[in-house]
Amino acid sequence: MKKTILLICLCLSTLTTWAQNANIHFNILKCETKNLSNNVVEALDLKLHQIFNRNSAAAADKYNAFVVVPQLALTNMLSTEGGVVRNVSLAQGELVLIAKNRVDSAEYYAVTIPLEGDAVGSKEKALLNMVKRIKVNNPAFTRFVRTSRKKIEEYYIENCASILQKGLTLYNEGRFEESLQYLSVITPHMPCFEQADTLKTEIMKNITKE
């Protein structure tokens, strides 16, 4: 009987944590890696939005505090030219995703995923093919979202007082939406929840006045 009760409590605890984590969403920033064409950057942006939508982790609110910074690093670019062999380009690289807070620049977690693409013709086509080959159902992306959410909660618990102070600073600067989003992760199990909840109530009053 005691084991059954303990199991139920563990399950409820897991579900509560998941529900809290699921409230954390991310804005996807555009890749700013040098020497990438706009076509490659846009293709990568579209792919990442597909990935985060699939994992129910894409944010629609422009004031959202949490962002994902993508970096596309080329590790090798090969090209066969001349003779009877058609020009084939091979692109090899790494996609780095960094979960961070755009308000205070805190970095929570990062993942590196190897990529490869080839195409008959230009290197541009090979790069586009490399992005196209990114699988939206790759478990690495799901792990990235799950781990990033966990790291964010841990960071907020450990730095609750300073985060509350930053949220208050944003509020005093009249940046109400940003302050509200920044404080949104503070949940009842965190030490500064009551203060944050009072501040969020005050912020909402100011937002409704606008």
PDB file of C-alpha atoms in Angstrom:
ATOM      1  CA  MET A   1       0.000   0.000   0.000  1.00  0.00           C
ATOM      2  CA  LYS A   2       2.829   2.379   0.947  1.00  0.00           C
ATOM      3  CA  LYS A   3       4.614   1.563  -2.328  1.00  0.00           C
ATOM      4  CA  THR A   4       1.451   2.362  -4.290  1.00  0.00           C
ATOM      5  CA  ILE A   5       1.052   5.729  -2.561  1.00  0.00           C
ATOM      6  CA  LEU A   6       4.722   6.530  -3.150  1.00  0.00           C
ATOM      7  CA  LEU A   7       4.400   5.632  -6.854  1.00  0.00           C
ATOM      8  CA  ILE A   8       1.334   7.877  -7.225  1.00  0.00           C
ATOM      9  CA  CYS A   9       3.171  10.764  -5.554  1.00  0.00           C
ATOM     10  CA  LEU A  10       6.154  10.317  -7.865  1.00  0.00           C
ATOM     11  CA  CYS A  11       3.899  10.276 -10.916  1.00  0.00           C
ATOM     12  CA  LEU A  12       2.097  13.440  -9.810  1.00  0.00           C
ATOM     13  CA  SER A  13       5.431  15.131  -9.149  1.00  0.00           C
ATOM     14  CA  THR A  14       6.674  14.194 -12.608  1.00  0.00           C
ATOM     15  CA  LEU A  15       3.499  15.477 -14.252  1.00  0.00           C
ATOM     16  CA  THR A  16       3.712  18.753 -12.327  1.00  0.00           C
ATOM     17  CA  THR A  17       7.337  19.279 -13.360  1.00  0.00           C
ATOM     18  CA  TRP A  18       6.485  18.488 -16.988  1.00  0.00           C
ATOM     19  CA  ALA A  19       3.604  20.948 -16.947  1.00  0.00           C
ATOM     20  CA  GLN A  20       5.874  23.643 -15.586  1.00  0.00           C
ATOM     21  CA  ASN A  21       8.572  22.866 -18.148  1.00  0.00           C
ATOM     22  CA  ALA A  22       6.050  22.856 -20.980  1.00  0.00           C
ATOM     23  CA  ASN A  23       5.259  26.500 -20.230  1.00  0.00           C
ATOM     24  CA  ILE A  24       8.753  27.495 -21.373  1.00  0.00           C
ATOM     25  CA  HIS A  25       8.874  28.404 -25.056  1.00  0.00           C
ATOM     26  CA  PHE A  26      11.575  29.832 -27.284  1.00  0.00           C
ATOM     27  CA  ASN A  27      11.883  32.465 -29.967  1.00  0.00           C
ATOM     28  CA  ILE A  28      14.157  31.284 -32.784  1.00  0.00           C
ATOM     29  CA  LEU A  29      16.737  33.856 -33.826  1.00  0.00           C
ATOM     30  CA  LYS A  30      18.117  34.048 -37.351  1.00  0.00           C
ATOM     31  CA  CYS A  31      21.515  32.464 -37.933  1.00  0.00           C
ATOM     32  CA  GLU A  32      24.235  35.118 -38.198  1.00  0.00           C
ATOM     33  CA  THR A  33      27.119  32.900 -39.319  1.00  0.00           C
ATOM     34  CA  LYS A  34      29.290  34.810 -41.788  1.00  0.00           C
ATOM     35  CA  ASN A  35      29.455  33.918 -45.486  1.00  0.00           C
ATOM     36  CA  LEU A  36      26.050  32.246 -45.546  1.00  0.00           C
ATOM     37  CA  SER A  37      23.631  33.366 -48.235  1.00  0.00           C
ATOM     38  CA  ASN A  38      20.185  34.660 -47.351  1.00  0.00           C
ATOM     39  CA  ASN A  39      18.681  31.542 -48.982  1.00  0.00           C
ATOM     40  CA  VAL A  40      20.590  29.252 -46.615  1.00  0.00           C
ATOM     41  CA  VAL A  41      19.730  31.391 -43.568  1.00  0.00           C
ATOM     42  CA  GLU A  42      16.017  31.419 -44.463  1.00  0.00           C
ATOM     43  CA  ALA A  43      15.993  27.669 -45.151  1.00  0.00           C
ATOM     44  CA  LEU A  44      17.567  27.001 -41.757  1.00  0.00           C
ATOM     45  CA  ASP A  45      15.128  29.362 -40.032  1.00  0.00           C
ATOM     46  CA  LEU A  46      12.164  27.556 -41.597  1.00  0.00           C
ATOM     47  CA  LYS A  47      13.558  24.160 -40.593  1.00  0.00           C
ATOM     48  CA  LEU A  48      14.126  25.246 -36.980  1.00  0.00           C
ATOM     49  CA  HIS A  49      10.605  26.643 -36.685  1.00  0.00           C
ATOM     50  CA  GLN A  50       9.279  23.291 -37.941  1.00  0.00           C
ATOM     51  CA  ILE A  51      11.375  21.495 -35.313  1.00  0.00           C
ATOM     52  CA  PHE A  52      10.289  23.677 -32.393  1.00  0.00           C
ATOM     53  CA  ASN A  53       6.637  23.681 -33.468  1.00  0.00           C
ATOM     54  CA  ARG A  54       6.794  19.899 -33.591  1.00  0.00           C
ATOM     55  CA  ASN A  55       8.099  19.885 -30.015  1.00  0.00           C
ATOM     56  CA  SER A  56       5.495  22.449 -28.862  1.00  0.00           C
ATOM     57  CA  ALA A  57       8.332  24.788 -27.901  1.00  0.00           C
ATOM     58  CA  ALA A  58       8.075  27.711 -30.338  1.00  0.00           C
ATOM     59  CA  ALA A  59       7.060  31.061 -28.836  1.00  0.00           C
ATOM     60  CA  ALA A  60       4.702  33.451 -30.592  1.00  0.00           C
ATOM     61  CA  ASP A  61       5.158  36.357 -28.179  1.00  0.00           C
ATOM     62  CA  LYS A  62       7.859  38.784 -29.344  1.00  0.00           C
ATOM     63  CA  TYR A  63       8.555  39.709 -25.711  1.00  0.00           C
ATOM     64  CA  ASN A  64       9.396  36.136 -24.777  1.00  0.00           C
ATOM     65  CA  ALA A  65      12.578  36.072 -22.693  1.00  0.00           C
ATOM     66  CA  PHE A  66      13.906  32.730 -23.922  1.00  0.00           C
ATOM     67  CA  VAL A  67      15.584  32.390 -27.293  1.00  0.00           C
ATOM     68  CA  VAL A  68      17.481  29.822 -29.311  1.00  0.00           C
ATOM     69  CA  VAL A  69      20.594  31.075 -31.066  1.00  0.00           C
ATOM     70  CA  PRO A  70      21.558  28.916 -34.069  1.00  0.00           C
ATOM     71  CA  GLN A  71      25.093  28.762 -35.414  1.00  0.00           C
ATOM     72  CA  LEU A  72      25.968  26.912 -38.606  1.00  0.00           C
ATOM     73  CA  ALA A  73      29.680  26.097 -38.683  1.00  0.00           C
ATOM     74  CA  LEU A  74      31.195  24.690 -41.884  1.00  0.00           C
ATOM     75  CA  THR A  75      33.901  22.148 -41.085  1.00  0.00           C
ATOM     76  CA  ASN A  76      34.651  21.049 -44.648  1.00  0.00           C
ATOM     77  CA  MET A  77      33.706  22.029 -48.198  1.00  0.00           C
ATOM     78  CA  LEU A  78      34.848  19.854 -51.082  1.00  0.00           C
ATOM     79  CA  SER A  79      34.293  20.216 -54.815  1.00  0.00           C
ATOM     80  CA  THR A  80      35.147  17.977 -57.782  1.00  0.00           C
ATOM     81  CA  GLU A  81      35.738  19.860 -60.993  1.00  0.00           C
ATOM     82  CA  GLY A  82      37.009  19.208 -64.525  1.00  0.00           C
ATOM     83  CA  GLY A  83      37.129  16.207 -66.829  1.00  0.00           C
ATOM     84  CA  VAL A  84      34.077  14.162 -67.620  1.00  0.00           C
ATOM     85  CA  VAL A  85      32.963  14.147 -63.991  1.00  0.00           C
ATOM     86  CA  ARG A  86      30.204  16.621 -63.248  1.00  0.00           C
ATOM     87  CA  ASN A  87      30.972  19.250 -60.631  1.00  0.00           C
ATOM     88  CA  VAL A  88      29.827  17.846 -57.267  1.00  0.00           C
ATOM     89  CA  SER A  89      30.048  19.874 -54.060  1.00  0.00           C
ATOM     90  CA  LEU A  90      30.070  18.307 -50.607  1.00  0.00           C
ATOM     91  CA  ALA A  91      29.326  20.384 -47.508  1.00  0.00           C
ATOM     92  CA  GLN A  92      30.082  19.152 -44.011  1.00  0.00           C
ATOM     93  CA  GLY A  93      29.328  21.143 -40.900  1.00  0.00           C
ATOM     94  CA  GLU A  94      27.784  21.423 -37.473  1.00  0.00           C
ATOM     95  CA  LEU A  95      24.569  22.993 -36.281  1.00  0.00           C
ATOM     96  CA  VAL A  96      24.946  24.501 -32.827  1.00  0.00           C
ATOM     97  CA  LEU A  97      21.843  25.510 -30.871  1.00  0.00           C
ATOM     98  CA  ILE A  98      22.193  27.647 -27.742  1.00  0.00           C
ATOM     99  CA  ALA A  99      19.302  28.229 -25.337  1.00  0.00           C
ATOM    100  CA  LYS A 100      19.663  31.579 -23.598  1.00  0.00           C
ATOM    101  CA  ASN A 101      17.830  34.503 -22.063  1.00  0.00           C
ATOM    102  CA  ARG A 102      17.742  37.583 -24.237  1.00  0.00           C
ATOM    103  CA  VAL A 103      17.090  39.856 -21.228  1.00  0.00           C
ATOM    104  CA  ASP A 104      20.106  38.992 -19.073  1.00  0.00           C
ATOM    105  CA  SER A 105      22.141  36.976 -21.652  1.00  0.00           C
ATOM    106  CA  ALA A 106      22.265  33.886 -19.415  1.00  0.00           C
ATOM    107  CA  GLU A 107      23.105  30.732 -21.390  1.00  0.00           C
ATOM    108  CA  TYR A 108      21.406  27.557 -20.220  1.00  0.00           C
ATOM    109  CA  TYR A 109      22.293  24.738 -22.595  1.00  0.00           C
ATOM    110  CA  ALA A 110      23.795  24.002 -26.007  1.00  0.00           C
ATOM    111  CA  VAL A 111      23.830  21.092 -28.427  1.00  0.00           C
ATOM    112  CA  THR A 112      25.936  20.343 -31.516  1.00  0.00           C
ATOM    113  CA  ILE A 113      24.514  18.293 -34.386  1.00  0.00           C
ATOM    114  CA  PRO A 114      26.701  17.147 -37.319  1.00  0.00           C
ATOM    115  CA  LEU A 115      25.393  17.877 -40.820  1.00  0.00           C
ATOM    116  CA  GLU A 116      26.277  16.864 -44.357  1.00  0.00           C
ATOM    117  CA  GLY A 117      24.931  17.697 -47.799  1.00  0.00           C
ATOM    118  CA  ASP A 118      25.969  17.301 -51.419  1.00  0.00           C
ATOM    119  CA  ALA A 119      24.715  18.519 -54.752  1.00  0.00           C
ATOM    120  CA  VAL A 120      25.624  18.596 -58.410  1.00  0.00           C
ATOM    121  CA  GLY A 121      26.640  22.150 -59.119  1.00  0.00           C
ATOM    122  CA  SER A 122      27.471  25.011 -56.769  1.00  0.00           C
ATOM    123  CA  LYS A 123      28.502  24.987 -53.132  1.00  0.00           C
ATOM    124  CA  GLU A 124      25.338  26.988 -52.460  1.00  0.00           C
ATOM    125  CA  LYS A 125      23.238  24.013 -53.523  1.00  0.00           C
ATOM    126  CA  ALA A 126      25.288  21.733 -51.272  1.00  0.00           C
ATOM    127  CA  LEU A 127      24.660  24.014 -48.293  1.00  0.00           C
ATOM    128  CA  LEU A 128      20.951  24.127 -49.007  1.00  0.00           C
ATOM    129  CA  ASN A 129      20.904  20.350 -49.268  1.00  0.00           C
ATOM    130  CA  MET A 130      22.735  20.120 -45.932  1.00  0.00           C
ATOM    131  CA  VAL A 131      19.984  22.170 -44.283  1.00  0.00           C
ATOM    132  CA  LYS A 132      17.274  20.223 -46.117  1.00  0.00           C
ATOM    133  CA  ARG A 133      18.624  16.960 -44.693  1.00  0.00           C
ATOM    134  CA  ILE A 134      18.068  18.076 -41.111  1.00  0.00           C
ATOM    135  CA  LYS A 135      15.413  15.734 -39.738  1.00  0.00           C
ATOM    136  CA  VAL A 136      12.717  17.479 -37.726  1.00  0.00           C
ATOM    137  CA  ASN A 137      12.051  14.240 -35.822  1.00  0.00           C
ATOM    138  CA  ASN A 138      15.672  13.850 -34.715  1.00  0.00           C
ATOM    139  CA  PRO A 139      15.518  12.884 -30.990  1.00  0.00           C
ATOM    140  CA  ALA A 140      18.439  15.245 -30.343  1.00  0.00           C
ATOM    141  CA  PHE A 141      16.104  18.215 -30.795  1.00  0.00           C
ATOM    142  CA  THR A 142      13.557  16.818 -28.351  1.00  0.00           C
ATOM    143  CA  ARG A 143      16.329  16.245 -25.802  1.00  0.00           C
ATOM    144  CA  PHE A 144      17.572  19.785 -26.383  1.00  0.00           C
ATOM    145  CA  VAL A 145      14.150  21.264 -25.637  1.00  0.00           C
ATOM    146  CA  ARG A 146      13.608  19.069 -22.574  1.00  0.00           C
ATOM    147  CA  THR A 147      17.090  19.689 -21.133  1.00  0.00           C
ATOM    148  CA  SER A 148      16.964  23.431 -21.831  1.00  0.00           C
ATOM    149  CA  ARG A 149      13.660  23.741 -19.982  1.00  0.00           C
ATOM    150  CA  LYS A 150      15.106  21.840 -17.030  1.00  0.00           C
ATOM    151  CA  LYS A 151      18.253  23.994 -16.977  1.00  0.00           C
ATOM    152  CA  ILE A 152      16.161  27.173 -17.090  1.00  0.00           C
ATOM    153  CA  GLU A 153      14.122  26.097 -14.079  1.00  0.00           C
ATOM    154  CA  GLU A 154      17.268  25.156 -12.166  1.00  0.00           C
ATOM    155  CA  TYR A 155      18.830  28.513 -13.002  1.00  0.00           C
ATOM    156  CA  TYR A 156      15.737  30.403 -11.873  1.00  0.00           C
ATOM    157  CA  ILE A 157      15.641  28.510  -8.574  1.00  0.00           C
ATOM    158  CA  GLU A 158      19.326  29.181  -7.884  1.00  0.00           C
ATOM    159  CA  ASN A 159      19.143  32.859  -8.901  1.00  0.00           C
ATOM    160  CA  CYS A 160      15.593  33.707  -7.862  1.00  0.00           C
ATOM    161  CA  ALA A 161      16.468  36.869  -5.941  1.00  0.00           C
ATOM    162  CA  SER A 162      18.549  38.433  -8.734  1.00  0.00           C
ATOM    163  CA  ILE A 163      15.937  37.477 -11.335  1.00  0.00           C
ATOM    164  CA  LEU A 164      13.228  39.126  -9.256  1.00  0.00           C
ATOM    165  CA  GLN A 165      15.380  42.254  -9.041  1.00  0.00           C
ATOM    166  CA  LYS A 166      15.913  42.255 -12.811  1.00  0.00           C
ATOM    167  CA  GLY A 167      12.176  41.845 -13.356  1.00  0.00           C
ATOM    168  CA  LEU A 168      11.577  44.826 -11.062  1.00  0.00           C
ATOM    169  CA  THR A 169      14.131  46.893 -13.009  1.00  0.00           C
ATOM    170  CA  LEU A 170      12.344  46.130 -16.272  1.00  0.00           C
ATOM    171  CA  TYR A 171       9.057  47.094 -14.646  1.00  0.00           C
ATOM    172  CA  ASN A 172      10.454  50.408 -13.402  1.00  0.00           C
ATOM    173  CA  GLU A 173      11.727  51.110 -16.933  1.00  0.00           C
ATOM    174  CA  GLY A 174       8.193  50.673 -18.262  1.00  0.00           C
ATOM    175  CA  ARG A 175       9.095  47.464 -20.097  1.00  0.00           C
ATOM    176  CA  PHE A 176       6.027  45.704 -18.725  1.00  0.00           C
ATOM    177  CA  GLU A 177       5.653  42.899 -21.285  1.00  0.00           C
ATOM    178  CA  GLU A 178       9.336  41.994 -21.053  1.00  0.00           C
ATOM    179  CA  SER A 179       9.205  41.987 -17.269  1.00  0.00           C
ATOM    180  CA  LEU A 180       6.146  39.739 -17.290  1.00  0.00           C
ATOM    181  CA  GLN A 181       7.743  37.249 -19.665  1.00  0.00           C
ATOM    182  CA  TYR A 182      11.016  37.316 -17.745  1.00  0.00           C
ATOM    183  CA  LEU A 183       9.217  36.410 -14.513  1.00  0.00           C
ATOM    184  CA  SER A 184       6.886  33.865 -16.129  1.00  0.00           C
ATOM    185  CA  VAL A 185       9.016  30.849 -15.180  1.00  0.00           C
ATOM    186  CA  ILE A 186       8.857  31.591 -11.457  1.00  0.00           C
ATOM    187  CA  THR A 187       6.463  28.934 -10.180  1.00  0.00           C
ATOM    188  CA  PRO A 188       5.086  28.132  -6.688  1.00  0.00           C
ATOM    189  CA  HIS A 189       7.965  25.798  -5.798  1.00  0.00           C
ATOM    190  CA  MET A 190      10.532  28.618  -6.195  1.00  0.00           C
ATOM    191  CA  PRO A 191      11.623  30.675  -3.171  1.00  0.00           C
ATOM    192  CA  CYS A 192      10.603  34.089  -4.535  1.00  0.00           C
ATOM    193  CA  PHE A 193       7.225  33.087  -5.938  1.00  0.00           C
ATOM    194  CA  GLU A 194       5.077  35.296  -3.683  1.00  0.00           C
ATOM    195  CA  GLN A 195       7.080  38.447  -4.485  1.00  0.00           C
ATOM    196  CA  ALA A 196       7.097  37.613  -8.186  1.00  0.00           C
ATOM    197  CA  ASP A 197       3.363  36.903  -8.174  1.00  0.00           C
ATOM    198  CA  THR A 198       2.673  40.290  -6.538  1.00  0.00           C
ATOM    199  CA  LEU A 199       4.863  42.036  -9.102  1.00  0.00           C
ATOM    200  CA  LYS A 200       3.219  40.192 -12.014  1.00  0.00           C
ATOM    201  CA  THR A 201      -0.203  41.297 -10.746  1.00  0.00           C
ATOM    202  CA  GLU A 202       0.996  44.911 -10.689  1.00  0.00           C
ATOM    203  CA  ILE A 203       2.470  44.539 -14.186  1.00  0.00           C
ATOM    204  CA  MET A 204      -0.820  43.212 -15.537  1.00  0.00           C
ATOM    205  CA  LYS A 205      -2.606  46.281 -14.174  1.00  0.00           C
ATOM    206  CA  ASN A 206      -0.257  48.535 -16.133  1.00  0.00           C
ATOM    207  CA  ILE A 207      -0.585  46.476 -19.318  1.00  0.00           C
ATOM    208  CA  THR A 208      -4.403  46.651 -19.225  1.00  0.00           C
ATOM    209  CA  LYS A 209      -4.187  50.448 -18.857  1.00  0.00           C
ATOM    210  CA  GLU A 210      -2.310  50.798 -22.147  1.00  0.00           C
TER     211      GLU A 210
END
